[in-house]
GROMACS .gro file of C-alpha atoms in nm:
model
  362
    1MET     CA    1  -3.793  -2.789  -0.858
    2VAL     CA    2  -3.466  -2.592  -0.838
    3THR     CA    3  -3.508  -2.228  -0.941
    4GLY     CA    4  -3.150  -2.117  -0.876
    5ARG     CA    5  -2.804  -2.247  -0.805
    6VAL     CA    6  -2.620  -2.285  -0.475
    7ASP     CA    7  -2.250  -2.270  -0.557
    8LEU     CA    8  -2.033  -2.392  -0.270
    9ARG     CA    9  -1.728  -2.488  -0.478
   10SER     CA   10  -1.530  -2.184  -0.363
   11ASP     CA   11  -1.563  -1.817  -0.274
   12THR     CA   12  -1.407  -1.739  -0.614
   13VAL     CA   13  -1.739  -1.810  -0.788
   14THR     CA   14  -1.926  -1.495  -0.685
   15LYS     CA   15  -2.076  -1.281  -0.960
   16PRO     CA   16  -2.014  -0.904  -0.977
   17SER     CA   17  -2.279  -0.709  -0.788
   18GLU     CA   18  -2.474  -0.428  -0.955
   19ALA     CA   19  -2.256  -0.178  -0.768
   20MET     CA   20  -1.945  -0.347  -0.906
   21ARG     CA   21  -2.082  -0.349  -1.259
   22ALA     CA   22  -2.169   0.020  -1.235
   23ALA     CA   23  -1.822   0.101  -1.101
   24MET     CA   24  -1.661  -0.096  -1.383
   25ALA     CA   25  -1.870   0.080  -1.647
   26ASN     CA   26  -1.779   0.423  -1.511
   27ALA     CA   27  -1.417   0.358  -1.413
   28GLU     CA   28  -1.161   0.626  -1.488
   29VAL     CA   29  -0.876   0.449  -1.667
   30ASP     CA   30  -0.535   0.498  -1.824
   31ASP     CA   31  -0.236   0.274  -1.902
   32ASP     CA   32  -0.134   0.083  -1.590
   33VAL     CA   33   0.188  -0.049  -1.744
   34TYR     CA   34   0.293   0.317  -1.759
   35GLY     CA   35   0.185   0.348  -1.397
   36CYS     CA   36  -0.088   0.602  -1.457
   37ASP     CA   37  -0.423   0.421  -1.432
   38PRO     CA   38  -0.596   0.631  -1.162
   39THR     CA   39  -0.836   0.362  -1.043
   40ALA     CA   40  -0.559   0.104  -1.012
   41LEU     CA   41  -0.354   0.357  -0.816
   42ARG     CA   42  -0.648   0.421  -0.580
   43LEU     CA   43  -0.687   0.048  -0.516
   44GLU     CA   44  -0.316   0.000  -0.456
   45THR     CA   45  -0.300   0.298  -0.220
   46GLU     CA   46  -0.598   0.170  -0.021
   47MET     CA   47  -0.460  -0.183   0.007
   48ALA     CA   48  -0.121  -0.053   0.120
   49ARG     CA   49  -0.299   0.153   0.385
   50LEU     CA   50  -0.513  -0.136   0.508
   51THR     CA   51  -0.213  -0.368   0.536
   52GLY     CA   52   0.021  -0.109   0.685
   53LYS     CA   53   0.277  -0.142   0.405
   54GLU     CA   54   0.452   0.122   0.197
   55ALA     CA   55   0.327   0.023  -0.147
   56ALA     CA   56   0.116  -0.221  -0.347
   57VAL     CA   57   0.071  -0.353  -0.700
   58PHE     CA   58  -0.232  -0.514  -0.865
   59VAL     CA   59  -0.179  -0.855  -1.028
   60PRO     CA   60  -0.421  -1.075  -1.224
   61SER     CA   61  -0.421  -1.365  -0.976
   62GLY     CA   62  -0.312  -1.485  -0.634
   63THR     CA   63  -0.089  -1.745  -0.799
   64MET     CA   64   0.099  -1.470  -0.980
   65GLY     CA   65   0.109  -1.264  -0.661
   66ASN     CA   66   0.272  -1.545  -0.467
   67LEU     CA   67   0.508  -1.632  -0.752
   68ILE     CA   68   0.629  -1.274  -0.790
   69SER     CA   69   0.675  -1.237  -0.416
   70VAL     CA   70   0.882  -1.554  -0.385
   71LEU     CA   71   1.096  -1.461  -0.687
   72VAL     CA   72   1.166  -1.110  -0.561
   73HIS     CA   73   1.279  -1.242  -0.223
   74CYS     CA   74   1.475  -1.531  -0.380
   75GLU     CA   75   1.654  -1.345  -0.657
   76ILE     CA   76   1.930  -1.603  -0.699
   77ARG     CA   77   1.828  -1.926  -0.870
   78GLY     CA   78   1.877  -2.223  -0.641
   79SER     CA   79   1.759  -2.032  -0.334
   80GLU     CA   80   1.528  -2.212  -0.093
   81VAL     CA   81   1.193  -2.125   0.060
   82ILE     CA   82   1.047  -2.290   0.370
   83LEU     CA   83   0.671  -2.346   0.348
   84GLY     CA   84   0.397  -2.577   0.469
   85ASP     CA   85   0.344  -2.917   0.309
   86LYS     CA   86  -0.026  -2.829   0.265
   87SER     CA   87   0.031  -2.472   0.151
   88HIS     CA   88  -0.138  -2.336  -0.160
   89ILE     CA   89   0.197  -2.227  -0.305
   90HIS     CA   90   0.336  -2.578  -0.275
   91ILE     CA   91   0.033  -2.780  -0.391
   92TYR     CA   92  -0.192  -2.567  -0.612
   93GLU     CA   93   0.032  -2.327  -0.806
   94ASN     CA   94   0.180  -2.561  -1.069
   95GLY     CA   95   0.522  -2.566  -0.905
   96GLY     CA   96   0.583  -2.221  -1.049
   97ILE     CA   97   0.845  -2.118  -0.795
   98SER     CA   98   1.059  -2.411  -0.915
   99THR     CA   99   0.979  -2.425  -1.286
  100ILE     CA  100   0.993  -2.051  -1.347
  101GLY     CA  101   1.206  -1.917  -1.063
  102GLY     CA  102   1.444  -2.202  -0.990
  103VAL     CA  103   1.350  -2.177  -0.621
  104HIS     CA  104   1.369  -2.495  -0.415
  105PRO     CA  105   1.075  -2.567  -0.178
  106ARG     CA  106   1.163  -2.710   0.164
  107THR     CA  107   0.841  -2.826   0.325
  108VAL     CA  108   0.753  -2.840   0.692
  109LYS     CA  109   0.448  -3.030   0.816
  110ASN     CA  110   0.137  -2.817   0.858
  111ASN     CA  111  -0.048  -2.879   1.183
  112GLU     CA  112  -0.427  -2.908   1.178
  113ASP     CA  113  -0.454  -2.537   1.267
  114GLY     CA  114  -0.244  -2.432   0.968
  115THR     CA  115   0.069  -2.352   1.167
  116MET     CA  116   0.411  -2.509   1.138
  117ASP     CA  117   0.603  -2.582   1.457
  118ILE     CA  118   0.853  -2.302   1.517
  119ASP     CA  119   1.131  -2.543   1.608
  120LEU     CA  120   1.072  -2.740   1.286
  121ILE     CA  121   1.091  -2.420   1.081
  122GLU     CA  122   1.419  -2.330   1.248
  123ALA     CA  123   1.554  -2.682   1.196
  124ALA     CA  124   1.475  -2.650   0.824
  125ILE     CA  125   1.690  -2.337   0.783
  126ARG     CA  126   2.014  -2.433   0.606
  127ASP     CA  127   2.353  -2.361   0.761
  128PRO     CA  128   2.486  -2.078   0.542
  129ARG     CA  129   2.840  -2.208   0.592
  130LEU     CA  130   2.742  -2.513   0.389
  131ASP     CA  131   2.608  -2.328   0.084
  132ILE     CA  132   2.848  -2.524  -0.134
  133ILE     CA  133   2.630  -2.828  -0.058
  134TYR     CA  134   2.281  -2.699   0.024
  135PRO     CA  135   2.048  -2.439  -0.125
  136VAL     CA  136   2.058  -2.107   0.060
  137THR     CA  137   1.745  -2.044   0.270
  138ARG     CA  138   1.611  -1.696   0.194
  139LEU     CA  139   1.238  -1.700   0.270
  140ILE     CA  140   0.964  -1.840   0.494
  141CYS     CA  141   0.602  -1.849   0.370
  142LEU     CA  142   0.285  -1.864   0.579
  143GLU     CA  143  -0.079  -1.888   0.469
  144ASN     CA  144  -0.362  -1.704   0.648
  145THR     CA  145  -0.631  -1.826   0.650
  146HIS     CA  146  -0.509  -2.173   0.562
  147GLY     CA  147  -0.729  -2.314   0.288
  148SER     CA  148  -0.626  -2.679   0.309
  149CYS     CA  149  -0.659  -2.675   0.689
  150GLY     CA  150  -1.023  -2.572   0.687
  151GLY     CA  151  -0.982  -2.195   0.677
  152LYS     CA  152  -0.794  -2.179   1.007
  153CYS     CA  153  -0.660  -1.842   1.124
  154LEU     CA  154  -0.299  -1.779   1.218
  155SER     CA  155  -0.279  -1.559   1.527
  156VAL     CA  156  -0.080  -1.240   1.564
  157GLU     CA  157   0.133  -1.406   1.829
  158TYR     CA  158   0.226  -1.698   1.604
  159THR     CA  159   0.298  -1.478   1.302
  160ASP     CA  160   0.514  -1.247   1.514
  161LYS     CA  161   0.716  -1.546   1.636
  162VAL     CA  162   0.780  -1.660   1.280
  163GLY     CA  163   0.873  -1.303   1.188
  164ASP     CA  164   1.120  -1.287   1.477
  165LEU     CA  165   1.269  -1.619   1.366
  166ALA     CA  166   1.309  -1.491   1.011
  167LYS     CA  167   1.486  -1.177   1.130
  168LYS     CA  168   1.712  -1.379   1.360
  169HIS     CA  169   1.840  -1.572   1.059
  170GLY     CA  170   1.837  -1.286   0.808
  171LEU     CA  171   1.540  -1.427   0.615
  172LYS     CA  172   1.229  -1.268   0.466
  173LEU     CA  173   0.868  -1.357   0.553
  174HIS     CA  174   0.591  -1.371   0.293
  175ILE     CA  175   0.226  -1.431   0.381
  176ASP     CA  176  -0.014  -1.581   0.131
  177GLY     CA  177  -0.303  -1.373   0.262
  178ALA     CA  178  -0.560  -1.486   0.007
  179ARG     CA  179  -0.825  -1.472   0.281
  180ILE     CA  180  -0.649  -1.240   0.526
  181PHE     CA  181  -0.966  -1.031   0.569
  182ASN     CA  182  -1.152  -1.345   0.682
  183ALA     CA  183  -0.879  -1.398   0.943
  184SER     CA  184  -0.901  -1.035   1.051
  185VAL     CA  185  -1.278  -1.053   1.103
  186ALA     CA  186  -1.268  -1.391   1.278
  187LEU     CA  187  -0.989  -1.289   1.515
  188GLY     CA  188  -1.107  -0.931   1.568
  189VAL     CA  189  -0.761  -0.802   1.472
  190PRO     CA  190  -0.692  -0.536   1.205
  191VAL     CA  191  -0.530  -0.668   0.889
  192HIS     CA  192  -0.226  -0.443   0.930
  193ARG     CA  193  -0.153  -0.595   1.270
  194LEU     CA  194  -0.193  -0.953   1.140
  195VAL     CA  195   0.071  -0.892   0.872
  196GLN     CA  196   0.298  -0.654   1.061
  197ALA     CA  197   0.581  -0.911   1.076
  198ALA     CA  198   0.566  -0.985   0.704
  199ASP     CA  199   0.793  -0.839   0.439
  200SER     CA  200   0.529  -0.903   0.174
  201VAL     CA  201   0.168  -1.018   0.152
  202SER     CA  202  -0.044  -1.136  -0.139
  203VAL     CA  203  -0.413  -1.048  -0.085
  204CYS     CA  204  -0.681  -1.207  -0.303
  205LEU     CA  205  -0.963  -0.978  -0.411
  206SER     CA  206  -1.189  -1.250  -0.552
  207LYS     CA  207  -1.198  -1.497  -0.262
  208GLY     CA  208  -1.347  -1.365   0.061
  209LEU     CA  209  -1.394  -1.015  -0.078
  210GLY     CA  210  -1.596  -1.123  -0.382
  211ALA     CA  211  -1.442  -0.912  -0.658
  212PRO     CA  212  -1.450  -1.069  -1.006
  213VAL     CA  213  -1.073  -1.091  -1.054
  214GLY     CA  214  -0.733  -1.007  -0.917
  215SER     CA  215  -0.499  -0.986  -0.620
  216VAL     CA  216  -0.273  -0.721  -0.472
  217ILE     CA  217   0.084  -0.763  -0.348
  218VAL     CA  218   0.195  -0.529  -0.069
  219GLY     CA  219   0.539  -0.458   0.074
  220SER     CA  220   0.812  -0.196   0.083
  221LYS     CA  221   0.854   0.053  -0.201
  222ALA     CA  222   1.172  -0.120  -0.315
  223PHE     CA  223   1.003  -0.462  -0.306
  224ILE     CA  224   0.702  -0.340  -0.507
  225ALA     CA  225   0.927  -0.172  -0.764
  226ARG     CA  226   1.094  -0.508  -0.833
  227ALA     CA  227   0.752  -0.679  -0.826
  228ARG     CA  228   0.623  -0.446  -1.100
  229THR     CA  229   0.913  -0.541  -1.323
  230LEU     CA  230   0.852  -0.911  -1.268
  231ARG     CA  231   0.480  -0.865  -1.327
  232LYS     CA  232   0.562  -0.731  -1.675
  233THR     CA  233   0.806  -1.017  -1.738
  234LEU     CA  234   0.539  -1.274  -1.652
  235GLY     CA  235   0.279  -1.113  -1.877
  236GLY     CA  236   0.077  -0.961  -1.594
  237GLY     CA  237   0.117  -0.599  -1.702
  238MET     CA  238  -0.226  -0.495  -1.831
  239ARG     CA  239  -0.338  -0.164  -1.974
  240GLN     CA  240  -0.672  -0.010  -1.868
  241VAL     CA  241  -0.686  -0.235  -1.564
  242GLY     CA  242  -0.889   0.023  -1.372
  243VAL     CA  243  -1.199  -0.145  -1.515
  244VAL     CA  244  -1.147  -0.446  -1.286
  245CYS     CA  245  -0.981  -0.247  -1.006
  246ALA     CA  246  -1.303  -0.045  -0.977
  247ALA     CA  247  -1.495  -0.361  -0.888
  248ALA     CA  248  -1.226  -0.455  -0.638
  249LEU     CA  249  -1.259  -0.116  -0.467
  250VAL     CA  250  -1.632  -0.178  -0.427
  251ALA     CA  251  -1.554  -0.521  -0.279
  252VAL     CA  252  -1.307  -0.376  -0.030
  253GLN     CA  253  -1.548  -0.101   0.072
  254HIS     CA  254  -1.869  -0.305   0.092
  255ASN     CA  255  -1.791  -0.674   0.143
  256VAL     CA  256  -1.553  -0.686   0.437
  257GLY     CA  257  -1.851  -0.618   0.661
  258LYS     CA  258  -2.028  -0.925   0.517
  259LEU     CA  259  -1.754  -1.172   0.611
  260GLU     CA  260  -1.885  -1.223   0.963
  261GLY     CA  261  -2.215  -1.334   0.810
  262ASP     CA  262  -2.030  -1.583   0.589
  263HIS     CA  263  -1.863  -1.728   0.898
  264LYS     CA  264  -2.194  -1.758   1.082
  265LYS     CA  265  -2.357  -1.935   0.787
  266ALA     CA  266  -2.061  -2.174   0.770
  267LYS     CA  267  -2.103  -2.253   1.139
  268SER     CA  268  -2.476  -2.307   1.090
  269LEU     CA  269  -2.414  -2.539   0.795
  270ALA     CA  270  -2.148  -2.731   0.989
  271LYS     CA  271  -2.382  -2.784   1.284
  272GLY     CA  272  -2.656  -2.906   1.053
  273LEU     CA  273  -2.421  -3.147   0.877
  274ASN     CA  274  -2.302  -3.288   1.208
  275GLU     CA  275  -2.661  -3.374   1.299
  276ILE     CA  276  -2.702  -3.597   0.993
  277LYS     CA  277  -2.630  -3.962   1.069
  278GLY     CA  278  -2.338  -4.085   0.862
  279LEU     CA  279  -2.161  -3.747   0.848
  280LYS     CA  280  -1.898  -3.600   1.076
  281VAL     CA  281  -1.784  -3.240   1.119
  282ASP     CA  282  -1.562  -3.092   1.386
  283VAL     CA  283  -1.786  -2.788   1.436
  284SER     CA  284  -1.537  -2.620   1.669
  285SER     CA  285  -1.279  -2.622   1.388
  286VAL     CA  286  -1.495  -2.405   1.159
  287GLU     CA  287  -1.341  -2.063   1.217
  288THR     CA  288  -1.419  -1.882   0.893
  289ASN     CA  289  -1.600  -1.970   0.570
  290ILE     CA  290  -1.460  -2.317   0.491
  291ILE     CA  291  -1.602  -2.652   0.602
  292PHE     CA  292  -1.456  -2.999   0.557
  293PHE     CA  293  -1.687  -3.288   0.643
  294ASP     CA  294  -1.641  -3.663   0.634
  295ILE     CA  295  -1.875  -3.936   0.518
  296LEU     CA  296  -1.836  -4.214   0.773
  297GLU     CA  297  -1.765  -4.573   0.689
  298GLY     CA  298  -2.090  -4.763   0.647
  299ALA     CA  299  -2.283  -4.470   0.501
  300ASN     CA  300  -2.476  -4.559   0.187
  301ILE     CA  301  -2.306  -4.293  -0.026
  302THR     CA  302  -1.957  -4.176  -0.126
  303ALA     CA  303  -1.835  -3.818  -0.156
  304PRO     CA  304  -1.830  -3.818  -0.540
  305LYS     CA  305  -2.178  -3.972  -0.549
  306LEU     CA  306  -2.312  -3.717  -0.301
  307CYS     CA  307  -2.161  -3.434  -0.506
  308LYS     CA  308  -2.330  -3.568  -0.819
  309ASN     CA  309  -2.661  -3.599  -0.634
  310LEU     CA  310  -2.634  -3.242  -0.509
  311GLU     CA  311  -2.551  -3.114  -0.856
  312GLU     CA  312  -2.877  -3.266  -0.980
  313HIS     CA  313  -3.047  -3.046  -0.720
  314GLY     CA  314  -2.859  -2.732  -0.826
  315ILE     CA  315  -2.591  -2.745  -0.554
  316LEU     CA  316  -2.232  -2.733  -0.679
  317VAL     CA  317  -1.951  -2.874  -0.462
  318PHE     CA  318  -1.618  -3.054  -0.504
  319PRO     CA  319  -1.519  -3.382  -0.336
  320GLU     CA  320  -1.180  -3.369  -0.161
  321SER     CA  321  -1.153  -3.748  -0.156
  322SER     CA  322  -1.379  -4.055  -0.166
  323SER     CA  323  -1.500  -3.968   0.185
  324THR     CA  324  -1.445  -3.593   0.232
  325ILE     CA  325  -1.618  -3.287   0.087
  326ARG     CA  326  -1.531  -2.918   0.116
  327PHE     CA  327  -1.788  -2.639   0.128
  328VAL     CA  328  -1.692  -2.271   0.096
  329LEU     CA  329  -1.938  -2.001   0.194
  330HIS     CA  330  -1.952  -1.650   0.046
  331TYR     CA  331  -2.175  -1.345   0.059
  332GLN     CA  332  -2.399  -1.466  -0.224
  333ILE     CA  333  -2.503  -1.773  -0.023
  334SER     CA  334  -2.812  -1.707   0.188
  335GLU     CA  335  -2.940  -1.880   0.501
  336THR     CA  336  -3.216  -2.020   0.278
  337ASP     CA  337  -2.945  -2.174   0.060
  338VAL     CA  338  -2.787  -2.327   0.370
  339GLN     CA  339  -3.114  -2.488   0.478
  340TYR     CA  340  -3.191  -2.609   0.125
  341THR     CA  341  -2.843  -2.766   0.106
  342LEU     CA  342  -2.892  -2.943   0.439
  343SER     CA  343  -3.231  -3.072   0.324
  344CYS     CA  344  -3.086  -3.217   0.005
  345ILE     CA  345  -2.795  -3.378   0.188
  346ARG     CA  346  -3.028  -3.525   0.448
  347LYS     CA  347  -3.235  -3.687   0.175
  348ALA     CA  348  -2.930  -3.819  -0.009
  349VAL     CA  349  -2.746  -3.960   0.293
  350MET     CA  350  -3.041  -4.095   0.487
  351GLY     CA  351  -3.230  -4.229   0.186
  352VAL     CA  352  -3.536  -4.010   0.242
  353PRO     CA  353  -3.782  -4.006  -0.051
  354ASP     CA  354  -3.732  -3.696  -0.261
  355GLU     CA  355  -4.004  -3.471  -0.402
  356ASN     CA  356  -4.035  -3.687  -0.714
  357GLY     CA  357  -4.099  -4.004  -0.516
  358GLY     CA  358  -3.756  -4.158  -0.572
  359ILE     CA  359  -3.490  -4.230  -0.313
  360ALA     CA  360  -3.227  -3.959  -0.312
  361GLY     CA  361  -2.873  -4.093  -0.323
  362LYS     CA  362  -2.975  -4.427  -0.473
   0.00000   0.00000   0.00000
């Protein structure tokens, strides 16, 4: 009998903690479009400090944060951005940079570790002397951690090299840092050092950090001033936004320290999955809170069928394909939840009789 729910669909599914709810109820607010909501200003100041940038602005979502950042850097329609073929901006953000901003994406293959080969990035940069033929390259985008590559972390050394390349060619560098705090904890490197080479960063507050809503863009004062204007244009200028910024401040203050636990639980879950006959996980590839695992050919169950079986037992997950499933850990998943999940998967995949006498997975 399931008494609760184990939600492994994403780390965006966390519910506000009691501390967050109390902070929201008591938040000091004003009109943020006028630039005078005190709680929003506190959040923005803190995020600028943590990332080592001059200024910050709160936005409703990471998608809007990335869109605004790309559009500020690529002011002229028809400009081009270089980004990974598996990047969130390219795949999961409705093509907004093209449909809204008129920015052309030039993709470079993402390696399994989330990087793009430096020489391939450089080869993708257009010759500015041929701008009568080609789009003008203005921006390079990285993603850290890389969601579609299993939550892999980009190192300081790699990011610095891309930053040096951007400067060499007069380009800007934006980092989709939706889970940059996960990368910081996993690598043991402060966030500000991880993004030192970047001209802008979009940091999600609801993914690894567990706030109910929102992201923050950071960059120079001039960049953020233009970002605020675009935020209003796109409908992201809200009024007493301090109500949600208060919860985000609690998340920043209290939940960063919990990320290491999320990573350990992910590793524990990955090891357990790899011990189940018919499943395969590269345990060494699990660096943060994301796991991809494969159902091997010959197993008596498919990924969609396993997901449906798990849902019947109160475990929510998404299939990535007919043979691959993604799990995402967060601070509201306990070690008990991990063991319960492994037990249910074991029954479903191996055909072990369940507690009601039936055969799980059949």
